[in-house]
Tab-separated table of C-alpha atoms and ligand atoms in Angstrom:
chain	number	residue	atom	x	y	z
A	12	UNK	CA	110.073	-13.914	182.788
A	13	UNK	CA	109.831	-13.281	186.532
A	14	UNK	CA	106.247	-12.882	187.663
A	15	UNK	CA	105.556	-9.292	188.581
A	16	UNK	CA	104.404	-8.516	192.077
A	17	UNK	CA	100.849	-7.878	190.990
A	18	UNK	CA	100.667	-11.234	189.221
A	19	UNK	CA	97.035	-12.285	189.247
A	20	UNK	CA	96.645	-15.966	189.842
A	21	UNK	CA	93.380	-17.800	190.290
A	22	UNK	CA	93.650	-21.537	190.524
A	23	UNK	CA	90.631	-23.433	191.708
A	24	UNK	CA	91.322	-26.965	192.873
A	25	UNK	CA	87.573	-27.565	193.241
A	26	UNK	CA	84.941	-27.599	190.531
A	27	UNK	CA	83.923	-24.036	189.727
A	28	UNK	CA	80.347	-23.411	188.556
A	29	UNK	CA	80.567	-21.437	185.290
A	30	UNK	CA	78.236	-18.869	186.839
A	31	UNK	CA	80.891	-18.153	189.446
A	32	UNK	CA	83.663	-17.181	187.012
A	33	UNK	CA	84.091	-13.407	187.036
A	34	UNK	CA	83.281	-12.874	183.375
A	35	UNK	CA	82.676	-9.133	183.779
A	36	UNK	CA	86.083	-8.731	185.376
A	37	UNK	CA	87.649	-10.685	182.510
A	38	UNK	CA	85.811	-8.501	179.976
A	39	UNK	CA	87.521	-5.402	181.432
A	40	UNK	CA	90.968	-6.703	180.486
A	41	UNK	CA	92.593	-5.871	177.185
A	42	UNK	CA	95.929	-4.935	175.724
A	43	UNK	CA	97.182	-3.316	172.527
A	44	UNK	CA	98.982	-6.541	171.620
A	45	UNK	CA	97.899	-10.164	171.324
A	46	UNK	CA	99.060	-11.234	174.759
A	47	UNK	CA	96.047	-13.075	176.208
A	48	UNK	CA	95.875	-16.810	175.758
A	49	UNK	CA	92.493	-18.522	176.265
A	50	UNK	CA	92.190	-22.305	176.260
A	51	UNK	CA	89.072	-24.475	176.554
A	52	UNK	CA	89.615	-28.221	176.848
A	53	UNK	CA	87.292	-31.157	177.545
A	54	UNK	CA	88.765	-33.434	180.230
A	55	UNK	CA	85.969	-35.937	180.836
A	56	UNK	CA	87.130	-39.004	178.967
A	57	UNK	CA	90.351	-40.927	179.130
A	58	UNK	CA	91.448	-40.232	175.580
A	59	UNK	CA	90.847	-36.498	175.943
A	60	UNK	CA	94.398	-35.928	177.153
A	61	UNK	CA	96.043	-37.238	173.976
A	62	UNK	CA	93.583	-35.289	171.833
A	63	UNK	CA	94.174	-32.143	173.892
A	64	UNK	CA	97.940	-32.471	173.528
A	65	UNK	CA	97.672	-32.856	169.755
A	66	UNK	CA	95.232	-29.947	169.547
A	67	UNK	CA	97.298	-27.593	171.716
A	68	UNK	CA	100.450	-28.527	169.815
A	69	UNK	CA	98.860	-27.723	166.474
A	70	UNK	CA	97.402	-24.428	167.697
A	71	UNK	CA	100.706	-23.466	169.332
A	72	UNK	CA	102.539	-23.866	166.036
A	73	UNK	CA	99.862	-22.023	164.052
A	74	UNK	CA	99.772	-19.090	166.491
A	75	UNK	CA	103.550	-18.809	166.646
A	76	UNK	CA	103.792	-18.815	162.872
A	77	UNK	CA	101.233	-16.019	162.609
A	78	UNK	CA	102.812	-13.745	165.243
A	79	UNK	CA	105.276	-10.976	164.351
A	80	UNK	CA	108.787	-12.015	165.407
A	81	UNK	CA	109.017	-9.551	168.326
A	82	UNK	CA	105.939	-11.138	169.965
A	83	UNK	CA	106.939	-14.777	169.641
A	84	UNK	CA	109.009	-14.757	172.830
A	85	UNK	CA	106.125	-13.395	174.926
A	86	UNK	CA	103.882	-16.120	173.604
A	87	UNK	CA	106.464	-18.780	174.494
A	88	UNK	CA	106.637	-17.399	178.029
A	89	UNK	CA	102.867	-17.575	178.338
A	90	UNK	CA	102.876	-21.144	177.022
A	91	UNK	CA	105.560	-22.043	179.561
A	92	UNK	CA	103.249	-20.949	182.406
A	93	UNK	CA	100.308	-23.059	181.249
A	94	UNK	CA	101.968	-26.059	179.636
A	95	UNK	CA	101.755	-28.421	182.624
A	96	UNK	CA	98.464	-27.050	183.935
A	97	UNK	CA	96.661	-27.790	180.694
A	98	UNK	CA	97.317	-31.517	180.911
A	99	UNK	CA	97.244	-32.093	184.665
A	100	UNK	CA	95.114	-35.059	185.732
A	101	UNK	CA	91.457	-34.010	186.085
A	102	UNK	CA	90.006	-33.793	189.603
A	103	UNK	CA	86.920	-35.920	190.428
A	104	UNK	CA	83.877	-34.689	188.508
A	105	UNK	CA	85.905	-32.440	186.226
A	106	UNK	CA	84.693	-32.524	182.619
A	107	UNK	CA	86.425	-29.459	181.272
A	108	UNK	CA	89.118	-26.895	181.931
A	109	UNK	CA	89.253	-23.217	181.079
A	110	UNK	CA	92.552	-21.328	181.248
A	111	UNK	CA	93.257	-17.629	180.710
A	112	UNK	CA	96.913	-16.663	180.810
A	113	UNK	CA	99.357	-13.965	179.865
A	114	UNK	CA	102.994	-13.769	180.964
A	115	UNK	CA	103.442	-10.100	179.935
A	116	UNK	CA	100.160	-9.072	181.601
A	117	UNK	CA	100.808	-11.253	184.697
A	118	UNK	CA	97.581	-13.221	184.528
A	119	UNK	CA	96.880	-16.866	185.170
A	120	UNK	CA	93.386	-18.193	185.832
A	121	UNK	CA	92.481	-21.886	185.758
A	122	UNK	CA	88.954	-23.182	186.220
A	123	UNK	CA	87.917	-26.814	186.411
A	124	UNK	CA	84.292	-27.207	185.402
A	125	UNK	CA	81.672	-29.956	185.505
A	126	UNK	CA	80.595	-29.491	181.887
A	127	UNK	CA	82.357	-30.220	178.626
A	128	UNK	CA	83.485	-27.259	176.552
A	129	UNK	CA	84.335	-27.395	172.852
A	130	UNK	CA	88.124	-27.349	172.295
A	131	UNK	CA	89.439	-23.876	171.567
A	132	UNK	CA	92.749	-22.071	171.892
A	133	UNK	CA	93.007	-18.404	171.006
A	134	UNK	CA	95.618	-15.686	171.414
A	135	UNK	CA	94.047	-12.254	171.358
A	136	UNK	CA	94.200	-8.738	172.805
A	137	UNK	CA	91.709	-9.839	175.485
A	138	UNK	CA	90.460	-13.095	177.028
A	139	UNK	CA	88.196	-14.995	174.608
A	140	UNK	CA	84.888	-15.145	176.464
A	141	UNK	CA	82.173	-16.203	173.998
A	142	UNK	CA	82.456	-19.955	174.698
A	143	UNK	CA	82.236	-19.267	178.426
A	144	UNK	CA	79.285	-16.919	177.873
A	145	UNK	CA	77.389	-19.613	175.965
A	146	UNK	CA	78.062	-22.173	178.701
A	147	UNK	CA	76.769	-19.707	181.293
A	148	UNK	CA	73.650	-19.135	179.232
A	149	UNK	CA	72.893	-22.867	179.041
A	150	UNK	CA	74.004	-23.815	182.534
A	151	UNK	CA	72.679	-21.154	184.841
A	152	UNK	CA	72.053	-22.443	188.363
A	153	UNK	CA	68.676	-23.907	189.324
A	154	UNK	CA	67.124	-25.501	192.367
A	155	UNK	CA	65.606	-28.955	192.760
A	156	UNK	CA	63.328	-29.713	195.699
A	157	UNK	CA	62.874	-33.440	196.156
A	158	UNK	CA	60.152	-34.296	198.654
A	159	UNK	CA	57.500	-36.625	199.971
A	160	UNK	CA	55.249	-36.171	203.006
A	161	UNK	CA	58.020	-36.671	205.543
A	162	UNK	CA	61.291	-35.789	203.900
A	163	UNK	CA	62.567	-32.912	201.779
A	164	UNK	CA	65.955	-32.410	200.157
A	165	UNK	CA	66.804	-29.121	198.520
A	166	UNK	CA	69.565	-29.025	195.902
A	167	UNK	CA	71.166	-26.252	193.956
A	168	UNK	CA	72.445	-27.594	190.633
A	169	UNK	CA	75.404	-25.545	189.463
A	170	UNK	CA	77.076	-26.487	186.169
A	171	UNK	CA	75.714	-30.037	186.405
A	172	UNK	CA	76.879	-30.543	189.991
A	173	UNK	CA	74.088	-30.951	192.571
A	174	UNK	CA	74.893	-29.392	195.959
A	175	UNK	CA	72.579	-30.390	198.796
A	176	UNK	CA	71.519	-27.151	200.498
A	177	UNK	CA	69.284	-28.627	203.178
A	178	UNK	CA	67.609	-31.801	204.295
A	179	UNK	CA	64.440	-31.710	206.398
A	180	UNK	CA	62.548	-34.658	207.746
A	181	UNK	CA	59.795	-35.378	210.195
A	182	UNK	CA	58.655	-38.520	211.919
A	183	UNK	CA	54.894	-38.382	211.491
A	184	UNK	CA	54.130	-41.773	212.992
A	185	UNK	CA	56.024	-41.256	216.194
A	186	UNK	CA	54.650	-37.796	216.812
A	187	UNK	CA	51.154	-39.159	216.646
A	188	UNK	CA	50.942	-42.649	218.060
A	189	UNK	CA	47.969	-44.471	216.725
A	190	UNK	CA	47.119	-46.229	219.954
A	191	UNK	CA	43.590	-45.613	221.138
A	192	UNK	CA	42.630	-43.093	218.463
A	193	UNK	CA	39.931	-43.560	215.958
A	194	UNK	CA	41.074	-43.925	212.355
A	195	UNK	CA	39.429	-40.583	211.542
A	196	UNK	CA	41.157	-38.720	214.312
A	197	UNK	CA	44.448	-40.325	213.346
A	198	UNK	CA	44.061	-39.302	209.703
A	199	UNK	CA	43.188	-35.743	210.703
A	200	UNK	CA	46.243	-35.472	212.897
A	201	UNK	CA	48.439	-36.980	210.221
A	202	UNK	CA	47.160	-34.512	207.627
A	203	UNK	CA	47.849	-31.641	210.005
A	204	UNK	CA	51.349	-32.920	210.654
A	205	UNK	CA	52.084	-33.174	206.921
A	206	UNK	CA	50.805	-29.668	206.389
A	207	UNK	CA	52.994	-28.247	209.115
A	208	UNK	CA	55.982	-30.148	207.758
A	209	UNK	CA	55.329	-28.745	204.280
A	210	UNK	CA	55.082	-25.187	205.637
A	211	UNK	CA	58.470	-25.694	207.193
A	212	UNK	CA	59.773	-26.823	203.786
A	213	UNK	CA	58.224	-23.788	202.055
A	214	UNK	CA	60.006	-21.497	204.494
A	215	UNK	CA	63.285	-23.274	203.934
A	216	UNK	CA	62.965	-23.022	200.153
A	217	UNK	CA	62.048	-19.348	200.324
A	218	UNK	CA	65.011	-18.645	202.504
A	219	UNK	CA	67.383	-20.488	200.198
A	220	UNK	CA	65.999	-18.882	197.044
A	221	UNK	CA	66.424	-15.417	198.485
A	222	UNK	CA	70.104	-16.140	199.051
A	223	UNK	CA	70.902	-17.714	195.657
A	224	UNK	CA	70.322	-16.381	192.206
A	225	UNK	CA	68.792	-19.175	190.165
A	226	UNK	CA	66.861	-19.724	186.980
A	227	UNK	CA	64.063	-21.248	189.057
A	228	UNK	CA	63.195	-24.437	190.874
A	229	UNK	CA	62.087	-27.943	189.888
A	230	UNK	CA	59.716	-29.614	192.353
A	231	UNK	CA	60.138	-33.385	192.346
A	232	UNK	CA	59.085	-36.384	194.380
A	233	UNK	CA	57.189	-39.660	194.370
A	234	UNK	CA	53.669	-38.913	195.619
A	235	UNK	CA	51.155	-36.174	196.116
A	236	UNK	CA	53.124	-34.061	198.620
A	237	UNK	CA	54.841	-32.110	195.839
A	238	UNK	CA	51.505	-30.879	194.442
A	239	UNK	CA	50.335	-29.992	197.932
A	240	UNK	CA	53.532	-27.997	198.460
A	241	UNK	CA	53.192	-26.137	195.149
A	242	UNK	CA	49.725	-24.998	196.220
A	243	UNK	CA	51.172	-23.660	199.458
A	244	UNK	CA	53.886	-21.574	197.773
A	245	UNK	CA	53.461	-17.799	197.880
A	246	UNK	CA	52.637	-16.343	194.431
A	247	UNK	CA	56.125	-14.899	193.948
A	248	UNK	CA	57.711	-18.298	194.535
A	249	UNK	CA	55.081	-20.086	192.457
A	250	UNK	CA	56.205	-18.142	189.403
A	251	UNK	CA	59.682	-19.572	189.830
A	252	UNK	CA	58.592	-23.206	189.606
A	253	UNK	CA	60.030	-24.603	186.365
A	254	UNK	CA	58.224	-27.939	186.498
A	255	UNK	CA	56.688	-30.538	188.830
A	256	UNK	CA	57.942	-34.054	188.117
A	257	UNK	CA	57.912	-37.612	189.504
A	258	UNK	CA	61.189	-38.814	190.999
A	259	UNK	CA	62.016	-41.292	193.793
A	260	UNK	CA	62.870	-39.587	197.083
A	261	UNK	CA	66.290	-41.280	197.182
A	262	UNK	CA	67.168	-40.434	193.547
A	263	UNK	CA	70.943	-40.262	193.077
A	264	UNK	CA	72.601	-36.978	192.070
A	265	UNK	CA	73.061	-38.184	188.503
A	266	UNK	CA	69.291	-38.648	188.026
A	267	UNK	CA	68.500	-35.324	189.680
A	268	UNK	CA	70.806	-33.536	187.251
A	269	UNK	CA	69.524	-35.469	184.243
A	270	UNK	CA	65.879	-34.620	184.941
A	271	UNK	CA	66.700	-31.065	186.029
A	272	UNK	CA	68.902	-30.275	183.042
A	273	UNK	CA	66.276	-31.222	180.524
A	274	UNK	CA	63.815	-28.874	182.216
A	275	UNK	CA	66.363	-26.069	182.642
A	276	UNK	CA	67.489	-26.235	179.006
A	277	UNK	CA	63.874	-26.223	177.791
A	278	UNK	CA	63.281	-23.149	179.955
A	279	UNK	CA	66.374	-21.469	178.504
A	280	UNK	CA	65.205	-22.203	174.939
A	281	UNK	CA	61.774	-20.781	175.708
A	282	UNK	CA	63.265	-17.586	177.152
A	283	UNK	CA	65.594	-17.148	174.176
A	284	UNK	CA	62.713	-17.596	171.762
A	285	UNK	CA	60.726	-15.008	173.691
A	286	UNK	CA	63.588	-12.513	173.373
A	287	UNK	CA	63.951	-13.236	169.654
A	288	UNK	CA	60.207	-12.764	169.234
A	289	UNK	CA	60.344	-9.479	171.120
A	290	UNK	CA	63.189	-8.322	168.881
A	291	UNK	CA	61.291	-9.218	165.739
A	292	UNK	CA	58.145	-7.434	166.939
A	293	UNK	CA	60.094	-4.269	167.781
A	294	UNK	CA	61.863	-4.289	164.418
A	295	UNK	CA	58.619	-4.775	162.515
A	296	UNK	CA	56.988	-1.780	164.184
A	297	UNK	CA	60.145	0.332	164.034
A	298	UNK	CA	60.391	0.300	167.818
A	299	UNK	CA	63.250	0.028	170.279
A	300	UNK	CA	65.438	-2.499	168.518
A	301	UNK	CA	68.262	-2.742	166.012
A	302	UNK	CA	69.619	-5.538	163.881
A	303	UNK	CA	72.908	-6.092	162.068
A	304	UNK	CA	76.500	-5.562	163.128
A	305	UNK	CA	76.900	-1.828	162.486
A	306	UNK	CA	73.658	-0.666	164.048
A	307	UNK	CA	74.187	-2.899	167.056
A	308	UNK	CA	77.760	-1.669	167.479
A	309	UNK	CA	76.617	1.969	167.392
A	310	UNK	CA	73.833	1.317	169.882
A	311	UNK	CA	76.301	-0.418	172.230
A	312	UNK	CA	78.766	2.444	171.908
A	313	UNK	CA	76.104	4.952	172.917
A	314	UNK	CA	75.038	2.790	175.886
A	315	UNK	CA	71.497	2.285	174.592
A	316	UNK	CA	71.479	-1.524	174.559
A	317	UNK	CA	69.369	-3.262	177.193
A	318	UNK	CA	69.706	-6.777	175.793
A	319	UNK	CA	72.211	-7.908	173.180
A	320	UNK	CA	70.665	-10.805	171.253
A	321	UNK	CA	73.079	-13.146	169.470
A	322	UNK	CA	72.578	-16.244	167.364
A	323	UNK	CA	74.580	-18.986	169.009
A	324	UNK	CA	76.720	-19.655	165.951
A	325	UNK	CA	77.072	-16.007	164.899
A	326	UNK	CA	80.592	-15.088	163.904
A	327	UNK	CA	81.901	-12.319	161.699
A	328	UNK	CA	85.483	-11.439	160.778
A	329	UNK	CA	86.579	-7.836	161.070
A	330	UNK	CA	89.100	-5.634	162.820
A	331	UNK	CA	89.377	-3.461	165.894
A	332	UNK	CA	91.580	-0.449	166.660
A	333	UNK	CA	93.455	-1.282	169.842
A	334	UNK	CA	93.627	2.411	170.769
A	335	UNK	CA	90.200	3.929	170.076
A	336	UNK	CA	88.279	0.631	169.826
A	337	UNK	CA	86.922	1.484	166.364
A	338	UNK	CA	85.296	-1.706	165.099
A	339	UNK	CA	84.603	-2.645	161.512
A	340	UNK	CA	83.083	-5.843	160.168
A	341	UNK	CA	83.803	-7.750	156.965
A	342	UNK	CA	87.178	-6.058	156.311
A	343	UNK	CA	90.774	-7.052	156.847
A	344	UNK	CA	92.555	-4.846	159.368
A	345	UNK	CA	94.121	-1.754	157.719
A	346	UNK	CA	97.812	-1.116	158.628
A	347	UNK	CA	96.699	1.706	160.931
A	348	UNK	CA	93.336	2.914	162.254
A	349	UNK	CA	91.927	5.489	159.805
A	350	UNK	CA	90.509	7.614	162.619
A	351	UNK	CA	93.357	7.644	165.185
A	352	UNK	CA	96.361	5.959	163.531
A	353	UNK	CA	96.447	3.323	166.281
A	354	UNK	CA	97.389	-0.350	165.816
A	355	UNK	CA	94.698	-2.664	164.490
A	356	UNK	CA	94.086	-6.360	164.747
A	357	UNK	CA	91.842	-8.956	163.197
A	358	UNK	CA	88.965	-10.009	165.459
A	359	UNK	CA	85.674	-11.845	165.574
A	360	UNK	CA	83.334	-8.860	165.656
A	361	UNK	CA	80.690	-10.850	167.564
A	362	UNK	CA	83.150	-11.489	170.424
A	363	UNK	CA	83.934	-7.752	170.533
A	364	UNK	CA	80.238	-6.844	170.616
A	365	UNK	CA	79.759	-9.313	173.443
A	366	UNK	CA	82.583	-7.772	175.481
A	367	UNK	CA	81.226	-4.302	174.777
A	368	UNK	CA	77.835	-5.438	176.105
A	369	UNK	CA	79.406	-6.709	179.330
A	370	UNK	CA	81.336	-3.468	179.820
A	371	UNK	CA	78.217	-1.353	179.308
A	372	UNK	CA	76.088	-3.468	181.648
A	373	UNK	CA	73.792	-4.890	178.951
A	374	UNK	CA	72.216	-8.321	179.302
A	375	UNK	CA	73.146	-10.912	176.682
A	376	UNK	CA	70.835	-13.571	175.285
A	377	UNK	CA	71.954	-16.379	172.971
A	378	UNK	CA	69.362	-17.735	170.549
A	379	UNK	CA	69.560	-21.182	168.969
A	380	UNK	CA	67.947	-20.234	165.665
A	381	UNK	CA	65.803	-17.397	164.395
A	382	UNK	CA	65.238	-16.289	160.811
A	383	UNK	CA	64.843	-12.594	161.631
A	384	UNK	CA	68.102	-12.557	163.548
A	385	UNK	CA	69.843	-14.663	160.901
A	386	UNK	CA	68.991	-12.096	158.240
A	387	UNK	CA	70.692	-9.482	160.451
A	388	UNK	CA	74.002	-11.349	160.547
A	389	UNK	CA	72.979	-13.101	163.740
A	390	UNK	CA	73.251	-9.908	165.775
A	391	UNK	CA	70.604	-7.589	167.202
A	392	UNK	CA	69.697	-5.628	170.299
A	393	UNK	CA	66.720	-4.488	172.327
A	394	UNK	CA	67.273	-0.836	173.232
A	395	UNK	CA	66.707	0.983	176.487
A	396	UNK	CA	65.662	4.157	174.651
B	404	ZN	ZN1	91.686	4.124	166.334
């Protein structure tokens, strides 16, 4: 098939932070037929390629067998677009690849990412976004400020890749030559110089944080300067400090990410638990919350959901009407939609609820485990009203 003129092609030859992928834009796309192919492949280790080939081959055969005969050709055309791209040699630092493609809908988007996704290959009426959404939840960007009393390096860690945003340093000893001064005077001057250096760093961090959306910032370094700096931060910035930790000033990127990730993931877990707790409290007092697939679906449809709360492993078979978007859980798709007669297809209801949340501007929070949520099929929502 000749690509149409409005063929949408995104191919990043650099590592793309998962937070930079236009997931809302992707959530807007859907078709009445199963024309969107989504593929997630790990690419970090040497034997991944052989495993990916075997996996894609198996999925390709299974999908083709399940498709009605008039849609098989379209699927083959889509596969022809992505075939080589899926197995291309990974670029430096690449640990995973995400591909969304459709020949009939003229879409091809390839992202190389610095984190490892779980293998998946799905053909559906819209791009399959849940795996990407979970990665974004775990790997939101955060800052790391690494400093001592004369040097400061500010990093933004995006999908496990540290990017150095700025590097400040000062030469305390040369500015204040010791010659002729008393030890006391020298110490006083040195303290003053450190303080003015740290104020410069505070300004730099503030400036950077106002330009980048991050989960927060980790303050790291070898000595006492980091504590001194934390005390100098304005209250607003202080709230964004995730942790203060010991780290050598010349720590390599790998160590920065290792220390930072542990802190960032712990922060994510704590936030998720808070949301789950909030949901439980609201449900217990009959407040602004719902639980279970049907109630959550209805709340999403009426635009009342502020935060969709999902258990990470929640999944529920069901069907959707491709015309009126009627959504029903726990049933096989009827031959035609009972309300509008439109075509139906089998879906994961949780994926549909997630897409609905994105389209209606709701926040989404993934929770590792929670008994209250689990008893509501892993799905619930905090309501705006
Ligand atoms: Zn319908």
